[in-house]
PDB file of C-alpha atoms in Angstrom:
ATOM      1  CA  MET Z  27      13.614  16.009  -0.727  1.00  0.00           C
ATOM      2  CA  SER Z  28      13.432  12.129  -0.311  1.00  0.00           C
ATOM      3  CA  ARG Z  29      12.417  10.355  -3.547  1.00  0.00           C
ATOM      4  CA  LYS Z  30       9.481   9.068  -1.270  1.00  0.00           C
ATOM      5  CA  GLU Z  31       8.778  12.960  -1.195  1.00  0.00           C
ATOM      6  CA  SER Z  32       8.356  13.763  -4.816  1.00  0.00           C
ATOM      7  CA  ASP Z  33       6.509  11.031  -5.432  1.00  0.00           C
ATOM      8  CA  PHE Z  34       3.836  11.984  -3.137  1.00  0.00           C
ATOM      9  CA  ASN Z  35       3.679  15.225  -4.116  1.00  0.00           C
ATOM     10  CA  MET Z  36       3.495  14.279  -7.861  1.00  0.00           C
ATOM     11  CA  ASN Z  37       0.843  11.865  -6.832  1.00  0.00           C
ATOM     12  CA  ASP Z  38      -0.800  14.317  -5.277  1.00  0.00           C
ATOM     13  CA  ILE Z  39      -0.409  17.094  -8.015  1.00  0.00           C
ATOM     14  CA  ALA Z  40      -2.095  14.905 -10.310  1.00  0.00           C
ATOM     15  CA  ALA Z  41      -4.908  14.374  -8.366  1.00  0.00           C
ATOM     16  CA  LEU Z  42      -5.576  17.913  -8.214  1.00  0.00           C
ATOM     17  CA  THR Z  43      -4.989  17.966 -11.558  1.00  0.00           C
ATOM     18  CA  ALA Z  44      -7.823  15.481 -12.274  1.00  0.00           C
ATOM     19  CA  ARG Z  45     -10.174  17.272  -9.884  1.00  0.00           C
ATOM     20  CA  ILE Z  46     -10.241  20.461 -11.485  1.00  0.00           C
ATOM     21  CA  ASP Z  47     -10.274  19.190 -14.791  1.00  0.00           C
ATOM     22  CA  LYS Z  48     -13.562  17.524 -13.214  1.00  0.00           C
ATOM     23  CA  LEU Z  49     -14.845  20.180 -11.641  1.00  0.00           C
ATOM     24  CA  GLU Z  50     -13.864  22.452 -14.838  1.00  0.00           C
ATOM     25  CA  HIS Z  51     -16.071  19.979 -17.390  1.00  0.00           C
ATOM     26  CA  GLU Z  52     -19.041  19.421 -15.046  1.00  0.00           C
ATOM     27  CA  LEU Z  53     -19.182  23.870 -14.371  1.00  0.00           C
ATOM     28  CA  ALA Z  54     -19.180  23.242 -18.411  1.00  0.00           C
ATOM     29  CA  ILE Z  55     -22.011  21.445 -18.480  1.00  0.00           C
ATOM     30  CA  GLN Z  56     -23.804  23.864 -16.005  1.00  0.00           C
ATOM     31  CA  GLN Z  57     -23.342  26.469 -17.989  1.00  0.00           C
ATOM     32  CA  ASP Z  58     -24.386  24.441 -21.365  1.00  0.00           C
ATOM     33  CA  ILE Z  59     -27.439  23.588 -19.819  1.00  0.00           C
ATOM     34  CA  GLN Z  60     -28.514  27.159 -18.914  1.00  0.00           C
ATOM     35  CA  LYS Z  61     -27.472  28.309 -22.696  1.00  0.00           C
ATOM     36  CA  VAL Z  62     -30.000  25.629 -23.828  1.00  0.00           C
ATOM     37  CA  ARG Z  63     -32.631  26.860 -21.326  1.00  0.00           C
ATOM     38  CA  CYS Z  64     -32.050  30.142 -22.107  1.00  0.00           C
ATOM     39  CA  LEU Z  65     -32.017  29.460 -26.389  1.00  0.00           C
ATOM     40  CA  GLN Z  66     -35.234  27.763 -25.930  1.00  0.00           C
ATOM     41  CA  TYR Z  67     -37.125  30.715 -23.345  1.00  0.00           C
ATOM     42  CA  THR Z  68     -36.166  33.304 -26.544  1.00  0.00           C
ATOM     43  CA  TYR Z  69     -37.854  30.779 -29.037  1.00  0.00           C
ATOM     44  CA  GLY Z  70     -40.938  30.890 -26.536  1.00  0.00           C
ATOM     45  CA  TYR Z  71     -40.540  35.134 -26.534  1.00  0.00           C
ATOM     46  CA  PHE Z  72     -39.648  35.435 -29.936  1.00  0.00           C
ATOM     47  CA  ILE Z  73     -42.846  33.248 -31.003  1.00  0.00           C
ATOM     48  CA  ASP Z  74     -45.087  35.233 -28.793  1.00  0.00           C
ATOM     49  CA  LYS Z  75     -44.187  38.367 -30.655  1.00  0.00           C
ATOM     50  CA  SER Z  76     -44.196  36.758 -34.311  1.00  0.00           C
ATOM     51  CA  GLN Z  77     -40.403  37.449 -34.636  1.00  0.00           C
ATOM     52  CA  TYR Z  78     -40.288  34.260 -37.380  1.00  0.00           C
ATOM     53  CA  ASN Z  79     -37.170  35.765 -39.051  1.00  0.00           C
ATOM     54  CA  GLU Z  80     -35.230  35.739 -35.387  1.00  0.00           C
ATOM     55  CA  VAL Z  81     -36.883  31.892 -35.062  1.00  0.00           C
ATOM     56  CA  VAL Z  82     -35.553  31.140 -38.295  1.00  0.00           C
ATOM     57  CA  ASP Z  83     -31.965  32.434 -37.323  1.00  0.00           C
ATOM     58  CA  LEU Z  84     -32.064  30.066 -33.670  1.00  0.00           C
ATOM     59  CA  PHE Z  85     -31.968  26.718 -35.878  1.00  0.00           C
ATOM     60  CA  ALA Z  86     -28.860  24.637 -36.869  1.00  0.00           C
ATOM     61  CA  ASP Z  87     -28.459  24.448 -41.257  1.00  0.00           C
ATOM     62  CA  ASP Z  88     -29.816  21.244 -41.001  1.00  0.00           C
ATOM     63  CA  GLY Z  89     -32.499  21.883 -38.131  1.00  0.00           C
ATOM     64  CA  ASP Z  90     -36.215  20.200 -38.167  1.00  0.00           C
ATOM     65  CA  VAL Z  91     -39.196  21.142 -37.067  1.00  0.00           C
ATOM     66  CA  TRP Z  92     -41.768  18.435 -35.897  1.00  0.00           C
ATOM     67  CA  PHE Z  93     -45.151  20.275 -36.018  1.00  0.00           C
ATOM     68  CA  LEU Z  94     -48.950  19.017 -36.940  1.00  0.00           C
ATOM     69  CA  GLY Z  95     -47.540  15.504 -38.201  1.00  0.00           C
ATOM     70  CA  GLY Z  96     -44.985  16.682 -40.043  1.00  0.00           C
ATOM     71  CA  ILE Z  97     -41.659  17.550 -40.130  1.00  0.00           C
ATOM     72  CA  TYR Z  98     -40.060  20.460 -41.848  1.00  0.00           C
ATOM     73  CA  ARG Z  99     -35.991  19.547 -42.551  1.00  0.00           C
ATOM     74  CA  GLY Z 100     -33.299  22.074 -42.945  1.00  0.00           C
ATOM     75  CA  LYS Z 101     -33.430  25.782 -43.255  1.00  0.00           C
ATOM     76  CA  ALA Z 102     -35.378  25.583 -46.009  1.00  0.00           C
ATOM     77  CA  GLY Z 103     -37.967  23.685 -44.368  1.00  0.00           C
ATOM     78  CA  VAL Z 104     -38.112  26.013 -41.228  1.00  0.00           C
ATOM     79  CA  ARG Z 105     -38.854  28.696 -43.397  1.00  0.00           C
ATOM     80  CA  ARG Z 106     -41.719  27.461 -45.207  1.00  0.00           C
ATOM     81  CA  LEU Z 107     -43.474  26.995 -41.578  1.00  0.00           C
ATOM     82  CA  TYR Z 108     -42.694  30.155 -40.084  1.00  0.00           C
ATOM     83  CA  ILE Z 109     -42.441  32.569 -42.868  1.00  0.00           C
ATOM     84  CA  GLU Z 110     -44.181  31.430 -45.746  1.00  0.00           C
ATOM     85  CA  ARG Z 111     -47.203  30.109 -43.574  1.00  0.00           C
ATOM     86  CA  PHE Z 112     -47.284  31.288 -39.809  1.00  0.00           C
ATOM     87  CA  GLN Z 113     -45.586  35.165 -40.738  1.00  0.00           C
ATOM     88  CA  LYS Z 114     -48.057  35.053 -43.980  1.00  0.00           C
ATOM     89  CA  ASN Z 115     -51.446  33.565 -42.114  1.00  0.00           C
ATOM     90  CA  PHE Z 116     -51.059  35.442 -39.020  1.00  0.00           C
ATOM     91  CA  THR Z 117     -49.512  38.549 -39.117  1.00  0.00           C
ATOM     92  CA  GLU Z 118     -49.861  39.121 -42.809  1.00  0.00           C
ATOM     93  CA  GLY Z 119     -46.165  39.275 -43.577  1.00  0.00           C
ATOM     94  CA  HIS Z 120     -45.159  41.368 -40.982  1.00  0.00           C
ATOM     95  CA  ASN Z 121     -41.902  40.479 -38.794  1.00  0.00           C
ATOM     96  CA  GLY Z 122     -43.582  41.113 -35.474  1.00  0.00           C
ATOM     97  CA  PRO Z 123     -46.557  41.838 -33.952  1.00  0.00           C
ATOM     98  CA  ARG Z 124     -49.906  43.160 -35.190  1.00  0.00           C
ATOM     99  CA  TYR Z 125     -52.742  44.843 -33.664  1.00  0.00           C
ATOM    100  CA  GLY Z 126     -55.422  42.367 -31.663  1.00  0.00           C
ATOM    101  CA  TRP Z 127     -52.605  39.215 -32.646  1.00  0.00           C
ATOM    102  CA  LEU Z 128     -52.546  37.078 -29.007  1.00  0.00           C
ATOM    103  CA  LEU Z 129     -50.367  34.307 -29.334  1.00  0.00           C
ATOM    104  CA  ASP Z 130     -48.912  33.984 -25.297  1.00  0.00           C
ATOM    105  CA  HIS Z 131     -46.330  31.029 -25.661  1.00  0.00           C
ATOM    106  CA  PRO Z 132     -44.712  30.099 -22.024  1.00  0.00           C
ATOM    107  CA  GLN Z 133     -42.177  27.852 -21.947  1.00  0.00           C
ATOM    108  CA  LEU Z 134     -42.146  25.510 -19.205  1.00  0.00           C
ATOM    109  CA  GLN Z 135     -40.657  22.598 -16.853  1.00  0.00           C
ATOM    110  CA  PHE Z 136     -37.699  21.909 -18.789  1.00  0.00           C
ATOM    111  CA  VAL Z 137     -35.218  19.127 -18.191  1.00  0.00           C
ATOM    112  CA  ILE Z 138     -32.427  19.802 -20.024  1.00  0.00           C
ATOM    113  CA  ASP Z 139     -29.388  16.756 -20.709  1.00  0.00           C
ATOM    114  CA  VAL Z 140     -26.072  17.761 -22.012  1.00  0.00           C
ATOM    115  CA  ALA Z 141     -23.769  15.227 -23.800  1.00  0.00           C
ATOM    116  CA  PRO Z 142     -20.468  14.169 -21.878  1.00  0.00           C
ATOM    117  CA  ASP Z 143     -18.580  15.608 -25.262  1.00  0.00           C
ATOM    118  CA  ARG Z 144     -20.837  19.034 -24.513  1.00  0.00           C
ATOM    119  CA  ARG Z 145     -21.872  19.076 -28.071  1.00  0.00           C
ATOM    120  CA  THR Z 146     -25.380  17.904 -27.882  1.00  0.00           C
ATOM    121  CA  ALA Z 147     -28.003  18.300 -25.742  1.00  0.00           C
ATOM    122  CA  GLN Z 148     -31.466  17.098 -25.265  1.00  0.00           C
ATOM    123  CA  ALA Z 149     -34.546  18.503 -23.706  1.00  0.00           C
ATOM    124  CA  ARG Z 150     -38.566  17.964 -22.479  1.00  0.00           C
ATOM    125  CA  GLY Z 151     -40.477  20.582 -21.639  1.00  0.00           C
ATOM    126  CA  ARG Z 152     -44.055  22.374 -22.392  1.00  0.00           C
ATOM    127  CA  SER Z 153     -46.043  24.911 -23.110  1.00  0.00           C
ATOM    128  CA  THR Z 154     -49.871  26.458 -22.283  1.00  0.00           C
ATOM    129  CA  MET Z 155     -50.810  29.151 -24.795  1.00  0.00           C
ATOM    130  CA  GLN Z 156     -53.492  31.446 -25.035  1.00  0.00           C
ATOM    131  CA  ALA Z 157     -53.917  32.408 -28.662  1.00  0.00           C
ATOM    132  CA  GLY Z 158     -56.236  34.106 -30.891  1.00  0.00           C
ATOM    133  CA  LEU Z 159     -57.622  37.409 -32.695  1.00  0.00           C
ATOM    134  CA  HIS Z 160     -59.209  40.037 -30.997  1.00  0.00           C
ATOM    135  CA  GLN Z 161     -62.980  41.220 -32.227  1.00  0.00           C
ATOM    136  CA  THR Z 162     -62.012  44.743 -33.368  1.00  0.00           C
ATOM    137  CA  ALA Z 163     -59.467  43.439 -35.503  1.00  0.00           C
ATOM    138  CA  GLU Z 164     -59.246  42.126 -38.964  1.00  0.00           C
ATOM    139  CA  GLY Z 165     -59.351  38.916 -40.214  1.00  0.00           C
ATOM    140  CA  ASN Z 166     -60.821  35.472 -38.484  1.00  0.00           C
ATOM    141  CA  GLN Z 167     -61.691  37.017 -34.797  1.00  0.00           C
ATOM    142  CA  ARG Z 168     -61.219  33.895 -32.787  1.00  0.00           C
ATOM    143  CA  ALA Z 169     -60.012  32.598 -29.673  1.00  0.00           C
ATOM    144  CA  TRP Z 170     -58.418  29.333 -27.977  1.00  0.00           C
ATOM    145  CA  TRP Z 171     -56.447  27.526 -25.907  1.00  0.00           C
ATOM    146  CA  GLU Z 172     -53.427  25.415 -26.417  1.00  0.00           C
ATOM    147  CA  GLY Z 173     -50.885  22.791 -24.565  1.00  0.00           C
ATOM    148  CA  GLY Z 174     -48.052  20.393 -25.802  1.00  0.00           C
ATOM    149  CA  ILE Z 175     -44.801  18.755 -25.115  1.00  0.00           C
ATOM    150  CA  TYR Z 176     -41.431  19.232 -26.083  1.00  0.00           C
ATOM    151  CA  GLU Z 177     -38.884  16.621 -27.084  1.00  0.00           C
ATOM    152  CA  ASN Z 178     -36.376  18.841 -28.655  1.00  0.00           C
ATOM    153  CA  GLU Z 179     -32.202  18.347 -29.911  1.00  0.00           C
ATOM    154  CA  TYR Z 180     -29.696  21.197 -29.857  1.00  0.00           C
ATOM    155  CA  VAL Z 181     -25.950  21.105 -31.351  1.00  0.00           C
ATOM    156  CA  ARG Z 182     -23.435  23.266 -30.274  1.00  0.00           C
ATOM    157  CA  GLU Z 183     -21.307  24.755 -33.336  1.00  0.00           C
ATOM    158  CA  ASN Z 184     -18.629  27.266 -32.850  1.00  0.00           C
ATOM    159  CA  ASP Z 185     -19.324  27.406 -29.059  1.00  0.00           C
ATOM    160  CA  VAL Z 186     -23.067  28.681 -30.214  1.00  0.00           C
ATOM    161  CA  TRP Z 187     -26.150  26.880 -28.928  1.00  0.00           C
ATOM    162  CA  LYS Z 188     -28.588  26.379 -31.752  1.00  0.00           C
ATOM    163  CA  ILE Z 189     -31.671  23.961 -32.258  1.00  0.00           C
ATOM    164  CA  LYS Z 190     -31.051  20.817 -34.139  1.00  0.00           C
ATOM    165  CA  ALA Z 191     -34.592  19.545 -33.752  1.00  0.00           C
ATOM    166  CA  LEU Z 192     -37.817  21.302 -32.221  1.00  0.00           C
ATOM    167  CA  ARG Z 193     -40.439  18.213 -32.044  1.00  0.00           C
ATOM    168  CA  TYR Z 194     -43.470  19.987 -31.026  1.00  0.00           C
ATOM    169  CA  TYR Z 195     -46.533  17.605 -29.826  1.00  0.00           C
ATOM    170  CA  PRO Z 196     -49.984  19.757 -29.337  1.00  0.00           C
ATOM    171  CA  PHE Z 197     -51.662  17.320 -26.945  1.00  0.00           C
ATOM    172  CA  TRP Z 198     -55.083  19.343 -26.233  1.00  0.00           C
ATOM    173  CA  HIS Z 199     -56.590  22.439 -27.592  1.00  0.00           C
ATOM    174  CA  GLY Z 200     -60.260  24.128 -26.929  1.00  0.00           C
ATOM    175  CA  THR Z 201     -62.267  27.207 -27.663  1.00  0.00           C
ATOM    176  CA  PHE Z 202     -62.269  30.042 -25.086  1.00  0.00           C
ATOM    177  CA  ALA Z 203     -65.876  30.305 -24.795  1.00  0.00           C
ATOM    178  CA  GLU Z 204     -66.809  26.212 -24.322  1.00  0.00           C
ATOM    179  CA  GLY Z 205     -62.784  25.024 -22.863  1.00  0.00           C
ATOM    180  CA  TRP Z 206     -61.338  21.841 -24.033  1.00  0.00           C
ATOM    181  CA  GLN Z 207     -63.796  19.357 -22.262  1.00  0.00           C
ATOM    182  CA  LYS Z 208     -65.955  20.506 -25.701  1.00  0.00           C
ATOM    183  CA  THR Z 209     -62.856  20.129 -28.220  1.00  0.00           C
ATOM    184  CA  PRO Z 210     -64.087  19.140 -31.445  1.00  0.00           C
ATOM    185  CA  ILE Z 211     -62.772  16.006 -32.607  1.00  0.00           C
ATOM    186  CA  ASP Z 212     -59.506  16.691 -34.340  1.00  0.00           C
ATOM    187  CA  PHE Z 213     -59.786  20.266 -34.078  1.00  0.00           C
ATOM    188  CA  VAL Z 214     -56.850  20.957 -35.992  1.00  0.00           C
ATOM    189  CA  PRO Z 215     -56.146  18.739 -38.679  1.00  0.00           C
ATOM    190  CA  MET Z 216     -52.464  16.755 -38.998  1.00  0.00           C
ATOM    191  CA  SER Z 217     -50.668  17.342 -41.847  1.00  0.00           C
ATOM    192  CA  LYS Z 218     -51.799  15.209 -44.898  1.00  0.00           C
ATOM    193  CA  VAL Z 219     -49.765  16.111 -48.308  1.00  0.00           C
ATOM    194  CA  CYS Z 220     -46.102  16.860 -48.454  1.00  0.00           C
ATOM    195  CA  TYR Z 221     -44.088  19.596 -49.814  1.00  0.00           C
ATOM    196  CA  PRO Z 222     -44.016  20.289 -53.220  1.00  0.00           C
ATOM    197  CA  GLN Z 223     -47.261  18.910 -53.586  1.00  0.00           C
ATOM    198  CA  ASP Z 224     -48.598  20.858 -50.899  1.00  0.00           C
ATOM    199  CA  PRO Z 225     -46.390  24.495 -51.427  1.00  0.00           C
ATOM    200  CA  LEU Z 226     -46.451  24.908 -47.652  1.00  0.00           C
ATOM    201  CA  GLY Z 227     -46.466  21.125 -46.520  1.00  0.00           C
ATOM    202  CA  PRO Z 228     -43.780  19.727 -44.679  1.00  0.00           C
ATOM    203  CA  ASP Z 229     -40.789  17.622 -46.114  1.00  0.00           C
ATOM    204  CA  GLU Z 230     -42.157  14.397 -44.672  1.00  0.00           C
ATOM    205  CA  LEU Z 231     -44.838  13.149 -42.457  1.00  0.00           C
ATOM    206  CA  ILE Z 232     -44.690  11.711 -39.110  1.00  0.00           C
ATOM    207  CA  ASN Z 233     -45.459   8.184 -38.965  1.00  0.00           C
ATOM    208  CA  PRO Z 234     -47.418   6.826 -36.640  1.00  0.00           C
ATOM    209  CA  GLN Z 235     -49.506  10.338 -36.675  1.00  0.00           C
ATOM    210  CA  PRO Z 236     -50.293  12.160 -33.377  1.00  0.00           C
ATOM    211  CA  ARG Z 237     -53.858  12.398 -32.463  1.00  0.00           C
ATOM    212  CA  LEU Z 238     -54.912  15.517 -30.131  1.00  0.00           C
ATOM    213  CA  TRP Z 239     -57.191  15.845 -27.135  1.00  0.00           C
ATOM    214  CA  PRO Z 240     -59.538  13.723 -26.324  1.00  0.00           C
ATOM    215  CA  ALA Z 241     -56.355  11.348 -27.639  1.00  0.00           C
ATOM    216  CA  THR Z 242     -53.968  11.128 -24.662  1.00  0.00           C
ATOM    217  CA  ASP Z 243     -50.661   9.621 -26.108  1.00  0.00           C
ATOM    218  CA  THR Z 244     -47.817  10.345 -23.648  1.00  0.00           C
ATOM    219  CA  VAL Z 245     -44.644  11.048 -25.839  1.00  0.00           C
ATOM    220  CA  PRO Z 246     -41.611   8.989 -25.087  1.00  0.00           C
ATOM    221  CA  PHE Z 247     -38.799  10.404 -22.384  1.00  0.00           C
ATOM    222  CA  HIS Z 248     -35.213  11.270 -23.910  1.00  0.00           C
ATOM    223  CA  TYR Z 249     -34.370  11.022 -20.416  1.00  0.00           C
ATOM    224  CA  PRO Z 250     -34.207   7.117 -17.828  1.00  0.00           C
ATOM    225  CA  HIS Z 251     -36.387   7.563 -14.576  1.00  0.00           C
ATOM    226  CA  PRO Z 252     -34.195   9.203 -12.442  1.00  0.00           C
ATOM    227  CA  VAL Z 253     -34.447   7.269  -9.380  1.00  0.00           C
ATOM    228  CA  THR Z 254     -34.102   3.473 -10.961  1.00  0.00           C
ATOM    229  CA  GLY Z 255     -32.040   4.608 -13.637  1.00  0.00           C
ATOM    230  CA  GLN Z 256     -34.381   2.613 -15.926  1.00  0.00           C
ATOM    231  CA  PRO Z 257     -35.806   3.149 -19.464  1.00  0.00           C
ATOM    232  CA  ILE Z 258     -39.173   4.849 -18.703  1.00  0.00           C
ATOM    233  CA  VAL Z 259     -42.033   2.816 -20.102  1.00  0.00           C
ATOM    234  CA  LEU Z 260     -44.824   3.710 -21.816  1.00  0.00           C
ATOM    235  CA  ASP Z 261     -48.079   2.315 -21.946  1.00  0.00           C
ATOM    236  CA  ASN Z 262     -50.629   4.218 -24.328  1.00  0.00           C
ATOM    237  CA  SER Z 263     -52.827   1.196 -24.982  1.00  0.00           C
ATOM    238  CA  ARG Z 264     -55.987   3.407 -23.549  1.00  0.00           C
ATOM    239  CA  ALA Z 265     -54.869   6.721 -25.099  1.00  0.00           C
ATOM    240  CA  ARG Z 266     -57.219   6.198 -28.039  1.00  0.00           C
ATOM    241  CA  GLU Z 267     -60.339   3.737 -26.946  1.00  0.00           C
ATOM    242  CA  GLY Z 268     -62.711   6.426 -27.062  1.00  0.00           C
ATOM    243  CA  PHE Z 269     -61.953   7.089 -30.614  1.00  0.00           C
ATOM    244  CA  LYS Z 270     -64.971   5.337 -33.452  1.00  0.00           C
TER     245      LYS Z 270
END
């Protein structure tokens, strides 16, 4: 074999190796996207049936939850929200469904982006929820609609994807009887007091505080415009103009 042929073969092998490495990396990214999607969808299934212990296990040790104007930090904060607040209020301390309690919580329209180093990911999605307590069940019998946006972060630890920050922004609520058109202003109040002053409160308040429908604020996108590649510019200047 001539030197020219040997150089050609070495260059060819190097090019093929680089191509295989690139394809393997792209495949790994797609596999990560699927794992993150499965993680988030599983969160929805757990919430549906009030499996709050399992929800807590989905979070990284330094994970956060953003909910109703407050930030619950670390596993202690996550447990305070899901176990001490939701589990006690919704299922009377039971980890699982109770008679008559509905919390249908589908996860929809997720756009997932994994970082090139495959250590972190971000996702934007939404939930449209039907919830309430049947008239034959004990407790505050009610029924309501709810919709919200997620802008979440995830982290891969020891090849296992976990929730790093679950940022849920409830957008609208409405009673089942009258719908969202007649939703009372501030139908669900935002957090005002932090832990430990409020034993079930968040560790920090979100600033500025979000507002519910009829406010129409757009939650910032974590990704750029998919065609132009430019940041998605928001104009929320009219989103709250009807409030007195």
